[in-house]
Amino acid sequence: MQADVVVIGAGASGLMCAMEAGKRGRSVLVLEHTERTGSKIRISGGGLCNFTNRNVSRENYISTNPHFTTSALSRFTPGDFISLIEKHKIKYHEREGGQLFCNESAQEIIDMLQAECQKASVKFVMRCKISKVEKAERFFVATNRGVFETGSLVIATGGLAAPKVGATNFGYLTAKQFGLKVTPLKPALTPLLFSPKDQEIFGSLSGISMKAAVSYGAKEFMGSVLFTHKGLSGPAILQISSYWDERGDITLDLLPGIDTHTMLLEKRGSRMLLGTLLDQHLPARFAKKWCDLHFESKPLNQYSPRELHAVAAALHHWRIRPARTDGFSKAEVTLGGVDTNELSSKTMESKKVQGLYFLGEVVDVTGQLGGYNLHWAWASGYAAGQYV
């Protein structure tokens, strides 16, 4: 069986590439090892699909080559994807930080992409297990559904995150097979786990959520922090997990935007307990635990100015050292991937192997939380779709 283009992977980047190539009159075949298309799209945004962000820029991505994303992002913008969903009459809404979500369901995005693929005469082979990929003058893909021959082979198989919906290491193995470098892989946008000692201390706080500014090195993210029975989660923690290198403490500003030192000095004449004051700004169970660990919760009029300064500093710089991330099973994306120095930023084609393309999460481009990873899938898929 032959096609001008064979796309391996029916996720976000693969579907976008397939429909764009089909629009150019190319015969396109998509091979997918699961029984459904768009598995990670379906679970994105809690089922509502955070399909892009109005504020996309290369600063929202992590890569060993920070300039690699510039070309693709400039040619397929958030406005381009918004135009596409508006054409399909999909209703959407905007949340904090420019995040855009479907009103009804992520399935609407999948249906839209499938409709565009159908219109472009793209064909699909589902439950297609690949046993071998070879290249002579053309590529040959051996599967349980037959052997497929093509001049353009697109690897859009995603990363290692979310194995329950079909994530595999196929893309990385294929890159290495053809001599392309793969940068180190690690879970990203994932919860962070306590050390055994900290789990014993903080495990009882499971379910507590609070707003904080979480930092590691020069990176800082403001957002919700959620205590679980085994660690920390929530948007701010997921964001910092992509930058944490498993060696140092993360720092939490527990009262962001508040001049805590001034607040404490103003209350210095009060007989109010420190814990009672903190209850007004932090969850009560956490405030009590924090005071038990750091400062005796005595009346504020019993603290010296020096002690109040120390209390304020500790509240704005609460340090904790996670033991590790929660792994690929809980990660939203994979950090690292096919080295961008191996690929054309214009076409996503391998510089070493003509006709071989890599898209989306399998590439060493990782977005921050907020619709950026799906937008990279759209942009890289679109870029390749113009050339395959």
PDB file of C-alpha atoms in Angstrom, residues 75-312:
ATOM      1  CA  ARG A  75       3.182  30.875  10.590  1.00  0.00           C
ATOM      2  CA  PHE A  76       0.370  29.386  12.659  1.00  0.00           C
ATOM      3  CA  THR A  77      -0.914  31.698  15.373  1.00  0.00           C
ATOM      4  CA  PRO A  78      -3.627  31.381  18.028  1.00  0.00           C
ATOM      5  CA  GLY A  79      -5.797  33.496  15.731  1.00  0.00           C
ATOM      6  CA  ASP A  80      -5.419  30.905  12.976  1.00  0.00           C
ATOM      7  CA  PHE A  81      -6.692  28.123  15.227  1.00  0.00           C
ATOM      8  CA  ILE A  82      -9.506  30.327  16.543  1.00  0.00           C
ATOM      9  CA  SER A  83     -10.596  30.976  12.937  1.00  0.00           C
ATOM     10  CA  LEU A  84     -10.675  27.233  12.342  1.00  0.00           C
ATOM     11  CA  ILE A  85     -12.867  26.440  15.345  1.00  0.00           C
ATOM     12  CA  GLU A  86     -15.155  29.390  14.591  1.00  0.00           C
ATOM     13  CA  LYS A  87     -15.600  28.009  11.069  1.00  0.00           C
ATOM     14  CA  HIS A  88     -16.829  24.821  12.709  1.00  0.00           C
ATOM     15  CA  LYS A  89     -19.056  26.840  15.070  1.00  0.00           C
ATOM     16  CA  ILE A  90     -17.334  25.559  18.217  1.00  0.00           C
ATOM     17  CA  LYS A  91     -18.136  27.764  21.205  1.00  0.00           C
ATOM     18  CA  TYR A  92     -15.253  28.591  23.523  1.00  0.00           C
ATOM     19  CA  HIS A  93     -14.338  30.756  26.496  1.00  0.00           C
ATOM     20  CA  GLU A  94     -11.231  32.445  27.881  1.00  0.00           C
ATOM     21  CA  ARG A  95      -9.765  31.927  31.326  1.00  0.00           C
ATOM     22  CA  GLU A  96      -6.945  33.525  33.291  1.00  0.00           C
ATOM     23  CA  GLY A  97      -3.767  34.207  31.360  1.00  0.00           C
ATOM     24  CA  GLY A  98      -5.324  33.926  27.893  1.00  0.00           C
ATOM     25  CA  GLN A  99      -6.178  30.223  28.132  1.00  0.00           C
ATOM     26  CA  LEU A 100      -8.896  29.175  25.676  1.00  0.00           C
ATOM     27  CA  PHE A 101     -11.237  26.223  26.316  1.00  0.00           C
ATOM     28  CA  CYS A 102     -14.203  24.635  24.574  1.00  0.00           C
ATOM     29  CA  ASN A 103     -17.547  25.344  26.213  1.00  0.00           C
ATOM     30  CA  GLU A 104     -18.844  21.820  25.691  1.00  0.00           C
ATOM     31  CA  SER A 105     -16.234  19.120  25.150  1.00  0.00           C
ATOM     32  CA  ALA A 106     -12.757  18.355  23.831  1.00  0.00           C
ATOM     33  CA  GLN A 107     -14.455  15.912  21.476  1.00  0.00           C
ATOM     34  CA  GLU A 108     -15.524  18.925  19.409  1.00  0.00           C
ATOM     35  CA  ILE A 109     -11.874  19.605  18.530  1.00  0.00           C
ATOM     36  CA  ILE A 110     -11.308  15.972  17.570  1.00  0.00           C
ATOM     37  CA  ASP A 111     -14.467  15.955  15.434  1.00  0.00           C
ATOM     38  CA  MET A 112     -13.318  19.153  13.727  1.00  0.00           C
ATOM     39  CA  LEU A 113      -9.906  17.716  12.877  1.00  0.00           C
ATOM     40  CA  GLN A 114     -11.448  14.483  11.613  1.00  0.00           C
ATOM     41  CA  ALA A 115     -13.885  16.440   9.455  1.00  0.00           C
ATOM     42  CA  GLU A 116     -11.036  18.466   7.966  1.00  0.00           C
ATOM     43  CA  CYS A 117      -9.074  15.265   7.317  1.00  0.00           C
ATOM     44  CA  GLN A 118     -12.079  13.645   5.658  1.00  0.00           C
ATOM     45  CA  LYS A 119     -12.566  16.700   3.469  1.00  0.00           C
ATOM     46  CA  ALA A 120      -8.897  16.412   2.442  1.00  0.00           C
ATOM     47  CA  SER A 121      -9.319  12.666   1.647  1.00  0.00           C
ATOM     48  CA  VAL A 122      -6.991  11.548   4.449  1.00  0.00           C
ATOM     49  CA  LYS A 123      -7.259   7.835   5.198  1.00  0.00           C
ATOM     50  CA  PHE A 124      -6.798   6.167   8.587  1.00  0.00           C
ATOM     51  CA  VAL A 125      -5.603   2.744   9.683  1.00  0.00           C
ATOM     52  CA  MET A 126      -6.423   2.162  13.360  1.00  0.00           C
ATOM     53  CA  ARG A 127      -5.080  -0.505  15.743  1.00  0.00           C
ATOM     54  CA  CYS A 128      -2.000  -0.478  13.557  1.00  0.00           C
ATOM     55  CA  LYS A 129       1.031  -1.919  15.372  1.00  0.00           C
ATOM     56  CA  ILE A 130       4.354  -1.061  13.737  1.00  0.00           C
ATOM     57  CA  SER A 131       7.067  -3.706  13.780  1.00  0.00           C
ATOM     58  CA  LYS A 132       9.720  -2.126  11.561  1.00  0.00           C
ATOM     59  CA  VAL A 133      10.586   1.077   9.692  1.00  0.00           C
ATOM     60  CA  GLU A 134      13.149   0.951   6.898  1.00  0.00           C
ATOM     61  CA  LYS A 135      14.366   3.289   4.181  1.00  0.00           C
ATOM     62  CA  ALA A 136      15.822   2.544   0.780  1.00  0.00           C
ATOM     63  CA  GLU A 137      14.891   5.156  -1.792  1.00  0.00           C
ATOM     64  CA  ARG A 138      11.523   5.310  -0.032  1.00  0.00           C
ATOM     65  CA  PHE A 139      10.289   4.422   3.450  1.00  0.00           C
ATOM     66  CA  PHE A 140       8.702   1.064   4.227  1.00  0.00           C
ATOM     67  CA  VAL A 141       6.608   0.682   7.378  1.00  0.00           C
ATOM     68  CA  ALA A 142       5.844  -2.920   8.344  1.00  0.00           C
ATOM     69  CA  THR A 143       2.751  -3.369  10.538  1.00  0.00           C
ATOM     70  CA  ASN A 144       0.139  -5.913  11.571  1.00  0.00           C
ATOM     71  CA  ARG A 145      -2.094  -4.311   8.915  1.00  0.00           C
ATOM     72  CA  GLY A 146       0.367  -4.666   6.058  1.00  0.00           C
ATOM     73  CA  VAL A 147       3.406  -2.846   4.686  1.00  0.00           C
ATOM     74  CA  PHE A 148       3.086   0.821   3.775  1.00  0.00           C
ATOM     75  CA  GLU A 149       5.396   2.607   1.337  1.00  0.00           C
ATOM     76  CA  THR A 150       5.904   6.366   1.203  1.00  0.00           C
ATOM     77  CA  GLY A 151       8.308   9.113   0.228  1.00  0.00           C
ATOM     78  CA  SER A 152       7.452  11.257   3.272  1.00  0.00           C
ATOM     79  CA  LEU A 153       7.276   9.711   6.737  1.00  0.00           C
ATOM     80  CA  VAL A 154       5.976  11.832   9.613  1.00  0.00           C
ATOM     81  CA  ILE A 155       6.608  10.802  13.226  1.00  0.00           C
ATOM     82  CA  ALA A 156       3.914  12.383  15.401  1.00  0.00           C
ATOM     83  CA  THR A 157       3.773   9.810  18.162  1.00  0.00           C
ATOM     84  CA  GLY A 158       4.052  12.087  21.194  1.00  0.00           C
ATOM     85  CA  GLY A 159       6.223  11.528  24.241  1.00  0.00           C
ATOM     86  CA  LEU A 160       6.291   9.289  27.309  1.00  0.00           C
ATOM     87  CA  ALA A 161       3.710  11.233  29.332  1.00  0.00           C
ATOM     88  CA  ALA A 162       0.291   9.658  29.970  1.00  0.00           C
ATOM     89  CA  PRO A 163       1.020   6.017  29.044  1.00  0.00           C
ATOM     90  CA  LYS A 164      -2.569   5.075  29.932  1.00  0.00           C
ATOM     91  CA  VAL A 165      -3.779   6.799  26.753  1.00  0.00           C
ATOM     92  CA  GLY A 166      -1.161   5.191  24.545  1.00  0.00           C
ATOM     93  CA  ALA A 167       2.149   7.048  25.042  1.00  0.00           C
ATOM     94  CA  THR A 168       5.198   5.079  23.888  1.00  0.00           C
ATOM     95  CA  ASN A 169       8.884   5.620  23.138  1.00  0.00           C
ATOM     96  CA  PHE A 170       8.415   4.796  19.438  1.00  0.00           C
ATOM     97  CA  GLY A 171       9.327   8.278  18.187  1.00  0.00           C
ATOM     98  CA  TYR A 172      12.595   8.407  20.114  1.00  0.00           C
ATOM     99  CA  LEU A 173      13.603   4.913  19.010  1.00  0.00           C
ATOM    100  CA  THR A 174      12.890   5.819  15.382  1.00  0.00           C
ATOM    101  CA  ALA A 175      14.968   8.995  15.656  1.00  0.00           C
ATOM    102  CA  LYS A 176      17.901   7.043  17.089  1.00  0.00           C
ATOM    103  CA  GLN A 177      17.498   4.346  14.423  1.00  0.00           C
ATOM    104  CA  PHE A 178      18.114   6.981  11.762  1.00  0.00           C
ATOM    105  CA  GLY A 179      21.041   8.551  13.603  1.00  0.00           C
ATOM    106  CA  LEU A 180      19.281  11.578  15.127  1.00  0.00           C
ATOM    107  CA  LYS A 181      20.176  12.744  18.618  1.00  0.00           C
ATOM    108  CA  VAL A 182      17.582  12.694  21.389  1.00  0.00           C
ATOM    109  CA  THR A 183      18.030  14.990  24.392  1.00  0.00           C
ATOM    110  CA  PRO A 184      17.478  13.611  27.923  1.00  0.00           C
ATOM    111  CA  LEU A 185      13.830  12.847  28.708  1.00  0.00           C
ATOM    112  CA  LYS A 186      12.022  13.646  31.958  1.00  0.00           C
ATOM    113  CA  PRO A 187       8.446  14.165  33.145  1.00  0.00           C
ATOM    114  CA  ALA A 188       7.170  17.746  32.915  1.00  0.00           C
ATOM    115  CA  LEU A 189       4.039  19.493  34.177  1.00  0.00           C
ATOM    116  CA  THR A 190       3.836  16.867  36.903  1.00  0.00           C
ATOM    117  CA  PRO A 191       3.251  16.844  40.688  1.00  0.00           C
ATOM    118  CA  LEU A 192       6.262  16.836  43.009  1.00  0.00           C
ATOM    119  CA  LEU A 193       6.550  14.213  45.744  1.00  0.00           C
ATOM    120  CA  PHE A 194       7.552  14.721  49.379  1.00  0.00           C
ATOM    121  CA  SER A 195      10.539  13.070  50.979  1.00  0.00           C
ATOM    122  CA  PRO A 196       9.469  10.391  53.498  1.00  0.00           C
ATOM    123  CA  LYS A 197      10.105  12.847  56.351  1.00  0.00           C
ATOM    124  CA  ASP A 198       8.030  15.623  54.755  1.00  0.00           C
ATOM    125  CA  GLN A 199       5.271  13.187  53.819  1.00  0.00           C
ATOM    126  CA  GLU A 200       4.947  12.292  57.482  1.00  0.00           C
ATOM    127  CA  ILE A 201       4.707  15.993  58.352  1.00  0.00           C
ATOM    128  CA  PHE A 202       2.481  17.262  55.540  1.00  0.00           C
ATOM    129  CA  GLY A 203       0.521  14.211  54.416  1.00  0.00           C
ATOM    130  CA  SER A 204      -2.305  15.133  56.795  1.00  0.00           C
ATOM    131  CA  LEU A 205      -2.827  18.379  54.832  1.00  0.00           C
ATOM    132  CA  SER A 206      -4.096  16.461  51.773  1.00  0.00           C
ATOM    133  CA  GLY A 207      -6.852  18.384  49.995  1.00  0.00           C
ATOM    134  CA  ILE A 208      -5.736  21.845  51.116  1.00  0.00           C
ATOM    135  CA  SER A 209      -5.285  24.379  48.309  1.00  0.00           C
ATOM    136  CA  MET A 210      -3.895  27.897  48.455  1.00  0.00           C
ATOM    137  CA  LYS A 211      -2.498  30.574  46.186  1.00  0.00           C
ATOM    138  CA  ALA A 212       1.275  30.976  46.199  1.00  0.00           C
ATOM    139  CA  ALA A 213       4.193  32.114  44.065  1.00  0.00           C
ATOM    140  CA  VAL A 214       6.448  29.115  43.491  1.00  0.00           C
ATOM    141  CA  SER A 215      10.014  29.617  42.309  1.00  0.00           C
ATOM    142  CA  TYR A 216      13.099  27.655  41.406  1.00  0.00           C
ATOM    143  CA  GLY A 217      16.175  29.498  40.239  1.00  0.00           C
ATOM    144  CA  ALA A 218      15.099  32.439  38.088  1.00  0.00           C
ATOM    145  CA  LYS A 219      11.671  30.959  37.259  1.00  0.00           C
ATOM    146  CA  GLU A 220       8.567  31.852  39.255  1.00  0.00           C
ATOM    147  CA  PHE A 221       4.910  30.962  38.724  1.00  0.00           C
ATOM    148  CA  MET A 222       1.872  32.279  40.554  1.00  0.00           C
ATOM    149  CA  GLY A 223      -1.086  30.003  41.034  1.00  0.00           C
ATOM    150  CA  SER A 224      -2.828  27.400  43.106  1.00  0.00           C
ATOM    151  CA  VAL A 225      -0.808  24.904  45.149  1.00  0.00           C
ATOM    152  CA  LEU A 226      -2.565  21.698  46.185  1.00  0.00           C
ATOM    153  CA  PHE A 227      -1.417  19.393  48.975  1.00  0.00           C
ATOM    154  CA  THR A 228      -1.905  15.692  48.240  1.00  0.00           C
ATOM    155  CA  HIS A 229      -1.256  12.760  50.547  1.00  0.00           C
ATOM    156  CA  LYS A 230       2.156  12.258  48.930  1.00  0.00           C
ATOM    157  CA  GLY A 231       3.270  15.651  47.634  1.00  0.00           C
ATOM    158  CA  LEU A 232       2.409  18.982  46.030  1.00  0.00           C
ATOM    159  CA  SER A 233       0.343  19.582  42.920  1.00  0.00           C
ATOM    160  CA  GLY A 234      -1.727  22.381  41.388  1.00  0.00           C
ATOM    161  CA  PRO A 235      -0.911  24.690  38.459  1.00  0.00           C
ATOM    162  CA  ALA A 236       2.010  26.549  40.085  1.00  0.00           C
ATOM    163  CA  ILE A 237       3.707  23.277  41.076  1.00  0.00           C
ATOM    164  CA  LEU A 238       3.141  21.696  37.663  1.00  0.00           C
ATOM    165  CA  GLN A 239       4.736  24.737  36.040  1.00  0.00           C
ATOM    166  CA  ILE A 240       7.840  24.715  38.242  1.00  0.00           C
ATOM    167  CA  SER A 241       8.257  20.937  37.814  1.00  0.00           C
ATOM    168  CA  SER A 242       9.407  21.543  34.237  1.00  0.00           C
ATOM    169  CA  TYR A 243      12.332  23.614  35.532  1.00  0.00           C
ATOM    170  CA  TRP A 244      13.183  21.761  38.752  1.00  0.00           C
ATOM    171  CA  ASP A 245      16.316  19.647  38.260  1.00  0.00           C
ATOM    172  CA  GLU A 246      15.793  17.297  41.230  1.00  0.00           C
ATOM    173  CA  ARG A 247      18.688  18.814  43.149  1.00  0.00           C
ATOM    174  CA  GLY A 248      17.505  21.842  45.090  1.00  0.00           C
ATOM    175  CA  ASP A 249      14.724  23.363  47.143  1.00  0.00           C
ATOM    176  CA  ILE A 250      11.716  25.041  45.619  1.00  0.00           C
ATOM    177  CA  THR A 251      10.614  28.266  47.301  1.00  0.00           C
ATOM    178  CA  LEU A 252       7.003  29.233  48.007  1.00  0.00           C
ATOM    179  CA  ASP A 253       5.880  32.778  48.718  1.00  0.00           C
ATOM    180  CA  LEU A 254       2.867  31.919  50.876  1.00  0.00           C
ATOM    181  CA  LEU A 255       1.513  35.467  50.924  1.00  0.00           C
ATOM    182  CA  PRO A 256       2.254  36.864  47.474  1.00  0.00           C
ATOM    183  CA  GLY A 257       1.415  40.506  46.997  1.00  0.00           C
ATOM    184  CA  ILE A 258       1.164  41.160  50.757  1.00  0.00           C
ATOM    185  CA  ASP A 259       3.671  43.271  52.725  1.00  0.00           C
ATOM    186  CA  THR A 260       3.691  40.789  55.579  1.00  0.00           C
ATOM    187  CA  HIS A 261       6.335  42.587  57.635  1.00  0.00           C
ATOM    188  CA  THR A 262       4.290  45.791  57.691  1.00  0.00           C
ATOM    189  CA  MET A 263       1.122  43.837  58.476  1.00  0.00           C
ATOM    190  CA  LEU A 264       2.797  42.160  61.462  1.00  0.00           C
ATOM    191  CA  LEU A 265       4.261  45.427  62.769  1.00  0.00           C
ATOM    192  CA  GLU A 266       0.804  47.043  62.594  1.00  0.00           C
ATOM    193  CA  LYS A 267      -0.583  44.205  64.723  1.00  0.00           C
ATOM    194  CA  ARG A 268       2.348  44.153  67.152  1.00  0.00           C
ATOM    195  CA  GLY A 269       0.317  45.640  69.980  1.00  0.00           C
ATOM    196  CA  SER A 270      -2.404  43.028  69.587  1.00  0.00           C
ATOM    197  CA  ARG A 271      -2.974  39.990  71.797  1.00  0.00           C
ATOM    198  CA  MET A 272      -4.064  38.047  68.692  1.00  0.00           C
ATOM    199  CA  LEU A 273      -2.163  34.828  68.191  1.00  0.00           C
ATOM    200  CA  LEU A 274       0.119  34.614  65.146  1.00  0.00           C
ATOM    201  CA  GLY A 275      -1.794  31.547  63.966  1.00  0.00           C
ATOM    202  CA  THR A 276      -5.106  33.406  64.218  1.00  0.00           C
ATOM    203  CA  LEU A 277      -3.754  36.216  62.031  1.00  0.00           C
ATOM    204  CA  LEU A 278      -2.419  33.739  59.476  1.00  0.00           C
ATOM    205  CA  ASP A 279      -5.812  31.996  59.411  1.00  0.00           C
ATOM    206  CA  GLN A 280      -7.130  35.136  57.705  1.00  0.00           C
ATOM    207  CA  HIS A 281      -4.787  34.575  54.755  1.00  0.00           C
ATOM    208  CA  LEU A 282      -3.971  30.844  54.707  1.00  0.00           C
ATOM    209  CA  PRO A 283      -5.959  27.633  55.220  1.00  0.00           C
ATOM    210  CA  ALA A 284      -6.273  27.091  58.984  1.00  0.00           C
ATOM    211  CA  ARG A 285      -4.793  23.585  59.011  1.00  0.00           C
ATOM    212  CA  PHE A 286      -1.781  24.743  57.049  1.00  0.00           C
ATOM    213  CA  ALA A 287      -1.288  27.856  59.193  1.00  0.00           C
ATOM    214  CA  LYS A 288      -1.242  25.723  62.355  1.00  0.00           C
ATOM    215  CA  LYS A 289       1.199  23.233  60.838  1.00  0.00           C
ATOM    216  CA  TRP A 290       3.445  26.034  59.600  1.00  0.00           C
ATOM    217  CA  CYS A 291       3.521  27.716  63.015  1.00  0.00           C
ATOM    218  CA  ASP A 292       4.227  24.389  64.747  1.00  0.00           C
ATOM    219  CA  LEU A 293       7.222  23.892  62.461  1.00  0.00           C
ATOM    220  CA  HIS A 294       8.683  27.402  62.418  1.00  0.00           C
ATOM    221  CA  PHE A 295       7.389  29.797  65.089  1.00  0.00           C
ATOM    222  CA  GLU A 296       5.468  29.403  68.293  1.00  0.00           C
ATOM    223  CA  SER A 297       1.973  30.822  67.807  1.00  0.00           C
ATOM    224  CA  LYS A 298       1.956  33.254  70.723  1.00  0.00           C
ATOM    225  CA  PRO A 299       0.244  36.655  71.005  1.00  0.00           C
ATOM    226  CA  LEU A 300       1.681  39.158  68.555  1.00  0.00           C
ATOM    227  CA  ASN A 301       2.549  41.614  71.355  1.00  0.00           C
ATOM    228  CA  GLN A 302       5.036  39.059  72.673  1.00  0.00           C
ATOM    229  CA  TYR A 303       7.171  39.069  69.511  1.00  0.00           C
ATOM    230  CA  SER A 304      10.142  41.393  69.149  1.00  0.00           C
ATOM    231  CA  PRO A 305      10.495  43.441  65.912  1.00  0.00           C
ATOM    232  CA  ARG A 306      13.363  41.152  64.947  1.00  0.00           C
ATOM    233  CA  GLU A 307      11.198  38.059  65.402  1.00  0.00           C
ATOM    234  CA  LEU A 308       8.391  39.578  63.327  1.00  0.00           C
ATOM    235  CA  HIS A 309      10.868  40.317  60.553  1.00  0.00           C
ATOM    236  CA  ALA A 310      11.960  36.658  60.637  1.00  0.00           C
ATOM    237  CA  VAL A 311       8.333  35.484  60.528  1.00  0.00           C
ATOM    238  CA  ALA A 312       7.635  37.663  57.474  1.00  0.00           C
TER     239      ALA A 312
END
